[in-house]
C-alpha positions in Angstrom: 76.0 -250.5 260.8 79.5 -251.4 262.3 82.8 -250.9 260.6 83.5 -254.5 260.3 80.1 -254.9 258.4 81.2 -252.6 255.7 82.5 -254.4 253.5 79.3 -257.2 253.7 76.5 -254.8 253.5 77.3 -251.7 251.5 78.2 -253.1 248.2 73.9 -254.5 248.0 72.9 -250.8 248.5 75.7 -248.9 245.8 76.8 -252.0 243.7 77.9 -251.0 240.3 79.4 -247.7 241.1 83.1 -247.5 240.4 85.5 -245.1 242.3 89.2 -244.6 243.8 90.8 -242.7 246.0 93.4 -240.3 246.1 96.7 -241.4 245.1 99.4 -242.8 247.4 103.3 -243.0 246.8 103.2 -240.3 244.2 104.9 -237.0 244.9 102.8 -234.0 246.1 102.9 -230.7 245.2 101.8 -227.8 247.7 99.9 -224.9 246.0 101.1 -222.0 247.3 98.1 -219.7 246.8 96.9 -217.8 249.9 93.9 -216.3 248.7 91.5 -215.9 246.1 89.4 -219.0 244.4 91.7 -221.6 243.6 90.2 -224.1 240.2 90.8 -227.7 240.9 92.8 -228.4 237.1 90.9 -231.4 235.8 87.6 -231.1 237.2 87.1 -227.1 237.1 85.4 -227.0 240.4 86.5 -223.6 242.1 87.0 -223.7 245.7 86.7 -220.2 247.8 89.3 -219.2 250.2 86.2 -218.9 252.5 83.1 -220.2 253.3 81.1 -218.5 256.2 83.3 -219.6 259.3 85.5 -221.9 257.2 88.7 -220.5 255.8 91.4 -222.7 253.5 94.8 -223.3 254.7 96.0 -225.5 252.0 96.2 -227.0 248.5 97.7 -229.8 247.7 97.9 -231.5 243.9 98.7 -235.3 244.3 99.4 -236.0 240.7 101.5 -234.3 238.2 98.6 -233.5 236.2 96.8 -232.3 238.9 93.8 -234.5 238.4 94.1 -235.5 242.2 94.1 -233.0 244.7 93.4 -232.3 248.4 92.3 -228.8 249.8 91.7 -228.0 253.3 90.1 -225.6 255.4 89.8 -224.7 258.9 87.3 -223.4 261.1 87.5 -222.0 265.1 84.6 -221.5 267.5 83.8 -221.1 270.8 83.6 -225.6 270.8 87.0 -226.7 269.2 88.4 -226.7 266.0 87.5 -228.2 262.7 89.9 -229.1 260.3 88.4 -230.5 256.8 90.4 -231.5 254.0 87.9 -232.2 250.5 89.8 -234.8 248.0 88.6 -234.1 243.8 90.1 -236.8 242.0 89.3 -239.4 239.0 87.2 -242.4 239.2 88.7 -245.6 238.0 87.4 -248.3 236.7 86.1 -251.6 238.3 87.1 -250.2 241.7 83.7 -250.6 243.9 82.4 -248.1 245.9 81.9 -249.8 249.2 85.6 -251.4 248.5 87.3 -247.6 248.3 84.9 -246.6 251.4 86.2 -249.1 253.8 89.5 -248.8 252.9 89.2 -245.4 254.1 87.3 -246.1 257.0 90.4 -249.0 257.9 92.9 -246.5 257.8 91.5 -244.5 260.5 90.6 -247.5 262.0 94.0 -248.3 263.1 95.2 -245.6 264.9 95.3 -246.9 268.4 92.3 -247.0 270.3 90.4 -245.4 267.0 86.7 -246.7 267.9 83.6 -246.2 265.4 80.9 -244.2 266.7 78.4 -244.4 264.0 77.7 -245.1 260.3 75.3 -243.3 258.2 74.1 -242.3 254.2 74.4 -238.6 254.1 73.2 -235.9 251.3 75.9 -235.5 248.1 78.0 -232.7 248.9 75.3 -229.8 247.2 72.6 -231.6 249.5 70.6 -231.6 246.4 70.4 -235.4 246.9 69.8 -236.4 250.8 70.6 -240.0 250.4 73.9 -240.2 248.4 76.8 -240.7 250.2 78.4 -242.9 252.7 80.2 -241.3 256.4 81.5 -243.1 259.2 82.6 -241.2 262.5 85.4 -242.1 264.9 86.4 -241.6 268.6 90.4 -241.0 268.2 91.5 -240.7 272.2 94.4 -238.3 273.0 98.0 -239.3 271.6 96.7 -241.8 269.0 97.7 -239.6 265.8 101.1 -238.6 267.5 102.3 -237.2 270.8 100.5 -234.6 272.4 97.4 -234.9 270.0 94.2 -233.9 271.2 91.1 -236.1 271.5 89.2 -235.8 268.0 86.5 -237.0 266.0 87.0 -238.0 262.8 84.5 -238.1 259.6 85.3 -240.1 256.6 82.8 -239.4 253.8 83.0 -240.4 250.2 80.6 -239.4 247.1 80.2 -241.8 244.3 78.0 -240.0 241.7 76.7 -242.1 238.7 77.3 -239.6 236.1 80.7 -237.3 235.8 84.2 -238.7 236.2 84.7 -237.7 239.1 84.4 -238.4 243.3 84.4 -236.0 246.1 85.8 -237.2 249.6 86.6 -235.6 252.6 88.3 -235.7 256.0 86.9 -233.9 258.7 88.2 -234.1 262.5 87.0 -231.9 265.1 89.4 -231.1 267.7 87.9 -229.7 271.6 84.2 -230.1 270.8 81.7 -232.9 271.3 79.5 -234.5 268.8 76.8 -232.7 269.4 78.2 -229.3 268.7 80.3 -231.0 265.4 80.2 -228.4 262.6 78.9 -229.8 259.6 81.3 -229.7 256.4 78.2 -229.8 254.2 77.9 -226.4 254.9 81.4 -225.9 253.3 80.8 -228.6 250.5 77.0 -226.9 250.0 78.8 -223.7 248.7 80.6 -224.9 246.4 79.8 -225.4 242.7 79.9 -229.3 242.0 78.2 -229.2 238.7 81.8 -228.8 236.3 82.6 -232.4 238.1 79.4 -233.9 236.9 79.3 -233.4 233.5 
């Protein structure tokens, strides 16, 4: 399915699920905590300062509160580098799924030359569901996110649970490497404990 049928064809397959997105325009606040597990503030979820290969470089809290927050890790190997940063933050109501999804999707979208490479339903972020969640992949070509910018691919995912307040997105660009040797970030996401989110 093509980017610019997102916005027809998801919303039959996930109606009724409301979600948002991390906030925009509000001021951020970076956590300066090195290492250690680091407990996301409204949710409770506890994210490691490592996970196998992966190893977090920052955590950011988007609203005062610090009900919307962005951490990111990074991991190096012998194919390029992957740089993943997983949003926790509130749903809100009457904002559709499919909506919030390709709004994502648009942003990366317009960097120049961005070009979708595929669409697919991927597990929730503990794989304990395989069809959950919706990711899109894009060709960036060198120079599009700023000068001097390698070639990437870039994953957009975004888990809209039916129970729990609460949605899981991520960011995941790999830097060097091809598709097929793309790290997957459910290996990260898998390792963490989701269930304080869903209750």
């Amino acid at each position: 399915m093509k980017f610019t049928t997102l916005t027809t064809g998801l919303p039959l397959a996930i109606a009724g699920i409301a979600v948002s997105f991390p906030s925009e325009g509000q001021a951020q606040k970076r956590i300066e905590q090195q290492t250690g597990p680091w407990k996301h503030r409204g949710a409770g979820v506890v994210f490691p300062d490592k996970v196998g290969q992966f190893e977090r470089t920052s955590i950011t809290e988007f609203s005062s509160d610090g009900r919307d927050a962005g951490v990111r890790y990074k991991l190096v190997n012998d194919g390029g580098t992957l740089s993943v940063t997983i949003f926790l933050y509130p749903k809100i109501k009457g904002v559709n799924c499919a909506e919030n999804f390709a709004d994502g999707a648009g942003l990366i979208a317009k960097y120049p030359g961005a070009q979708e490479n595929r669409f697919w339903i991927s597990p929730s972020p503990d794989r304990s569901r395989s069809s959950a969640a919706l990711s899109i992949r894009f060709d960036v070509p060198e120079n599009s996110t700023g000068e001097g910018h390698q070639a990437s691919l870039s994953d957009l995912y975004l888990y809209c649970p039916a129970k729990g307040d609460w949605l899981v997105k991520y960011r995941a660009t790999w830097f060097g490497g091809t598709a097929e040797n793309f790290p997957d970030p459910l290996d990260l996401t898998s390792a963490i404990d989701w269930r304080p989110a869903e209750r």
